[in-house]
mmCIF file of C-alpha atoms in Angstrom:
data_model
loop_
_atom_site.group_PDB
_atom_site.id
_atom_site.type_symbol
_atom_site.label_atom_id
_atom_site.label_comp_id
_atom_site.label_asym_id
_atom_site.label_seq_id
_atom_site.Cartn_x
_atom_site.Cartn_y
_atom_site.Cartn_z
ATOM 1 C CA MET M 14 -3.364 -4.680 -3.766
ATOM 2 C CA THR M 15 -1.217 -1.621 -4.381
ATOM 3 C CA SER M 16 -1.461 1.709 -6.121
ATOM 4 C CA LYS M 17 1.337 4.076 -7.010
ATOM 5 C CA LYS M 18 -0.119 7.486 -6.052
ATOM 6 C CA ARG M 19 -0.547 8.856 -2.557
ATOM 7 C CA PRO M 20 -4.180 9.747 -1.742
ATOM 8 C CA GLN M 21 -5.007 13.450 -2.033
ATOM 9 C CA ASN M 22 -8.384 13.525 -0.232
ATOM 10 C CA LEU M 23 -7.746 15.392 3.027
ATOM 11 C CA PHE M 24 -11.147 14.413 4.434
ATOM 12 C CA ALA M 25 -10.908 10.675 3.784
ATOM 13 C CA LYS M 26 -11.490 8.218 6.633
ATOM 14 C CA ALA M 27 -8.253 7.159 8.293
ATOM 15 C CA PRO M 28 -7.516 3.498 7.489
ATOM 16 C CA ILE M 29 -7.654 0.902 10.253
ATOM 17 C CA VAL M 30 -4.706 -1.505 10.141
ATOM 18 C CA ARG M 31 -5.368 -5.056 11.323
ATOM 19 C CA LEU M 32 -2.874 -7.805 12.015
ATOM 20 C CA GLN M 33 -4.347 -11.271 11.450
ATOM 21 C CA GLY M 34 -7.833 -9.888 12.172
ATOM 22 C CA GLN M 35 -6.899 -7.797 15.246
ATOM 23 C CA PRO M 36 -7.225 -4.007 14.771
ATOM 24 C CA VAL M 37 -4.042 -2.394 16.099
ATOM 25 C CA LEU M 38 -3.908 1.142 14.734
ATOM 26 C CA LEU M 39 -5.741 3.954 13.006
ATOM 27 C CA PHE M 40 -3.262 5.182 10.385
ATOM 28 C CA THR M 41 -2.726 8.929 9.965
ATOM 29 C CA GLU M 42 -0.267 10.839 7.767
ATOM 30 C CA GLN M 43 1.621 11.999 10.891
ATOM 31 C CA GLN M 44 2.862 8.429 11.344
ATOM 32 C CA GLY M 45 5.057 8.572 8.224
ATOM 33 C CA THR M 46 5.262 5.130 6.669
ATOM 34 C CA LEU M 47 3.359 1.988 7.534
ATOM 35 C CA LEU M 48 6.598 0.547 8.965
ATOM 36 C CA GLN M 49 7.033 3.515 11.327
ATOM 37 C CA ALA M 50 3.437 3.197 12.519
ATOM 38 C CA LEU M 51 3.796 -0.557 13.112
ATOM 39 C CA GLU M 52 7.068 -0.088 15.003
ATOM 40 C CA ALA M 53 5.431 2.583 17.196
ATOM 41 C CA LYS M 54 2.856 -0.080 18.187
ATOM 42 C CA ASN M 55 5.656 -2.583 19.013
ATOM 43 C CA VAL M 56 4.858 -4.864 16.084
ATOM 44 C CA LYS M 57 7.756 -7.202 15.348
ATOM 45 C CA ILE M 58 8.771 -6.673 11.729
ATOM 46 C CA PHE M 59 12.240 -7.036 10.235
ATOM 47 C CA SER M 60 13.619 -4.221 8.071
ATOM 48 C CA GLU M 61 16.976 -3.061 6.744
ATOM 49 C CA CYS M 62 17.150 -0.306 4.116
ATOM 50 C CA ARG M 63 13.823 1.414 4.966
ATOM 51 C CA ASN M 64 13.570 2.648 1.346
ATOM 52 C CA GLY M 65 12.114 -0.245 -0.662
ATOM 53 C CA PHE M 66 15.434 -1.469 -2.085
ATOM 54 C CA CYS M 67 16.150 -4.689 -0.166
ATOM 55 C CA GLY M 68 12.684 -6.190 0.360
ATOM 56 C CA ALA M 69 13.494 -7.321 3.916
ATOM 57 C CA CYS M 70 10.196 -5.964 5.297
ATOM 58 C CA LYS M 71 8.083 -7.653 2.586
ATOM 59 C CA THR M 72 4.686 -8.426 4.138
ATOM 60 C CA ARG M 73 1.658 -10.330 2.851
ATOM 61 C CA VAL M 74 -1.500 -8.233 2.457
ATOM 62 C CA ILE M 75 -4.645 -10.168 3.394
ATOM 63 C CA SER M 76 -6.980 -7.342 2.339
ATOM 64 C CA GLY M 77 -6.808 -3.637 1.523
ATOM 65 C CA LYS M 78 -4.557 -1.402 -0.551
ATOM 66 C CA VAL M 79 -1.436 0.705 -0.079
ATOM 67 C CA SER M 80 0.252 3.448 -2.057
ATOM 68 C CA TYR M 81 4.002 3.928 -2.284
ATOM 69 C CA LEU M 82 5.815 7.098 -1.274
ATOM 70 C CA ASN M 83 8.654 6.071 -3.606
ATOM 71 C CA GLU M 84 8.683 3.257 -6.149
ATOM 72 C CA PRO M 85 10.039 0.058 -4.524
ATOM 73 C CA LEU M 86 12.860 -1.710 -6.335
ATOM 74 C CA ALA M 87 12.284 -5.030 -4.575
ATOM 75 C CA GLU M 88 10.164 -7.507 -6.528
ATOM 76 C CA LEU M 89 6.670 -7.962 -5.045
ATOM 77 C CA LYS M 90 3.851 -10.422 -5.619
ATOM 78 C CA HIS M 91 0.328 -9.042 -6.089
ATOM 79 C CA ASP M 92 -0.504 -9.722 -2.421
ATOM 80 C CA GLU M 93 2.650 -8.205 -0.864
ATOM 81 C CA CYS M 94 3.725 -4.747 0.242
ATOM 82 C CA LEU M 95 6.844 -3.054 1.603
ATOM 83 C CA PRO M 96 5.772 -1.238 4.794
ATOM 84 C CA CYS M 97 9.014 0.803 4.782
ATOM 85 C CA CYS M 98 7.880 2.924 1.826
ATOM 86 C CA CYS M 99 4.078 2.716 1.720
ATOM 87 C CA VAL M 100 0.949 4.020 3.429
ATOM 88 C CA PRO M 101 -2.491 2.363 3.558
ATOM 89 C CA THR M 102 -5.121 3.970 1.314
ATOM 90 C CA GLU M 103 -8.000 1.996 2.852
ATOM 91 C CA ASP M 104 -8.544 -0.409 5.743
ATOM 92 C CA LEU M 105 -5.687 -2.886 5.619
ATOM 93 C CA GLU M 106 -5.139 -6.365 7.032
ATOM 94 C CA LEU M 107 -1.602 -7.750 7.140
ATOM 95 C CA ASP M 108 -0.284 -11.235 7.814
ATOM 96 C CA LEU M 109 1.768 -10.164 10.854
ATOM 97 C CA SER M 110 1.412 -11.304 14.451
ATOM 98 C CA PRO M 111 -0.478 -8.908 16.761
ATOM 99 C CA GLU M 112 1.294 -10.458 19.776
ATOM 100 C CA GLY M 113 2.527 -7.822 22.226
ATOM 101 C CA THR M 114 0.548 -4.946 20.727
ATOM 102 C CA ALA M 115 -2.125 -3.078 22.672
ATOM 103 C CA VAL M 116 -5.357 -1.916 21.075
ATOM 104 C CA VAL M 117 -7.916 0.621 22.203
ATOM 105 C CA THR M 118 -11.490 -0.612 22.205
ATOM 106 C CA TYR M 119 -14.304 1.894 21.934
ATOM 107 C CA ALA M 120 -17.791 0.695 22.907
ATOM 108 C CA CYS M 121 -20.669 2.797 21.560
ATOM 109 C CA GLN M 122 -23.972 2.781 23.422
ATOM 110 C CA SER M 123 -26.966 5.057 22.820
ATOM 111 C CA HIS M 124 -26.196 7.618 25.572
ATOM 112 C CA GLN M 125 -22.899 6.408 26.943
ATOM 113 C CA ASN M 126 -19.352 6.048 25.550
ATOM 114 C CA LYS M 127 -16.585 3.965 27.060
ATOM 115 C CA ALA M 128 -12.957 3.583 25.979
ATOM 116 C CA SER M 129 -10.298 1.298 27.386
ATOM 117 C CA LEU M 130 -6.802 0.042 26.638
ATOM 118 C CA ALA M 131 -6.790 -3.709 26.153
ATOM 119 C CA LYS M 132 -4.728 -6.560 24.796
ATOM 120 C CA PRO M 133 -6.159 -7.998 21.558
ATOM 121 C CA LYS M 134 -9.241 -10.118 22.152
ATOM 122 C CA GLN M 135 -12.343 -11.276 20.350
ATOM 123 C CA THR M 136 -15.315 -8.900 20.372
ATOM 124 C CA GLN M 137 -19.002 -9.577 19.838
ATOM 125 C CA ASN M 138 -22.023 -7.486 18.941
ATOM 126 C CA VAL M 139 -24.607 -7.538 21.743
ATOM 127 C CA ALA M 140 -28.250 -6.623 21.128
ATOM 128 C CA SER M 141 -30.718 -5.549 23.836
ATOM 129 C CA ASP M 142 -34.458 -4.767 23.748
ATOM 130 C CA THR M 143 -34.190 -1.103 22.701
ATOM 131 C CA ARG M 144 -30.491 -0.518 21.982
ATOM 132 C CA THR M 145 -27.710 -2.182 20.039
ATOM 133 C CA GLN M 146 -24.181 -2.118 21.370
ATOM 134 C CA LYS M 147 -21.335 -2.124 18.837
ATOM 135 C CA GLN M 148 -17.636 -2.561 19.474
ATOM 136 C CA ALA M 149 -15.021 -0.802 17.308
ATOM 137 C CA VAL M 150 -11.269 -0.420 17.685
ATOM 138 C CA PHE M 151 -9.149 2.718 17.319
ATOM 139 C CA GLU M 152 -5.523 3.627 17.948
ATOM 140 C CA ASP M 153 -4.576 5.135 21.275
ATOM 141 C CA SER M 154 -3.156 8.648 21.002
#
């Protein structure tokens, strides 16, 4: 679930971070660490040292990978990460509650785009005679 090097591809797709299936943010390097990005979205996560020493922010990774900015000293299982000292390297799903976080939904239609700020909710794909509507989620700026 983890790698030790920070990604070097400047043109890579920004990872989408999901909490228990709900997309809550599009991670960019400007956000610093995963912990800082989650806190900016009002995600409730406990932390202490913010450097990977104590392990207080240890979080279960459901899917995806992270890389560490500095080697954590806390012991981790294969499906855990320390958000205080890592960044996602691909789309990432964490076992944290999305309660209280807002997401931006972006509906794509053939000639029309709509964006709105919404609380997490279930989305569905809707097909019509000549067009297909898809729903994706991105971080609000």
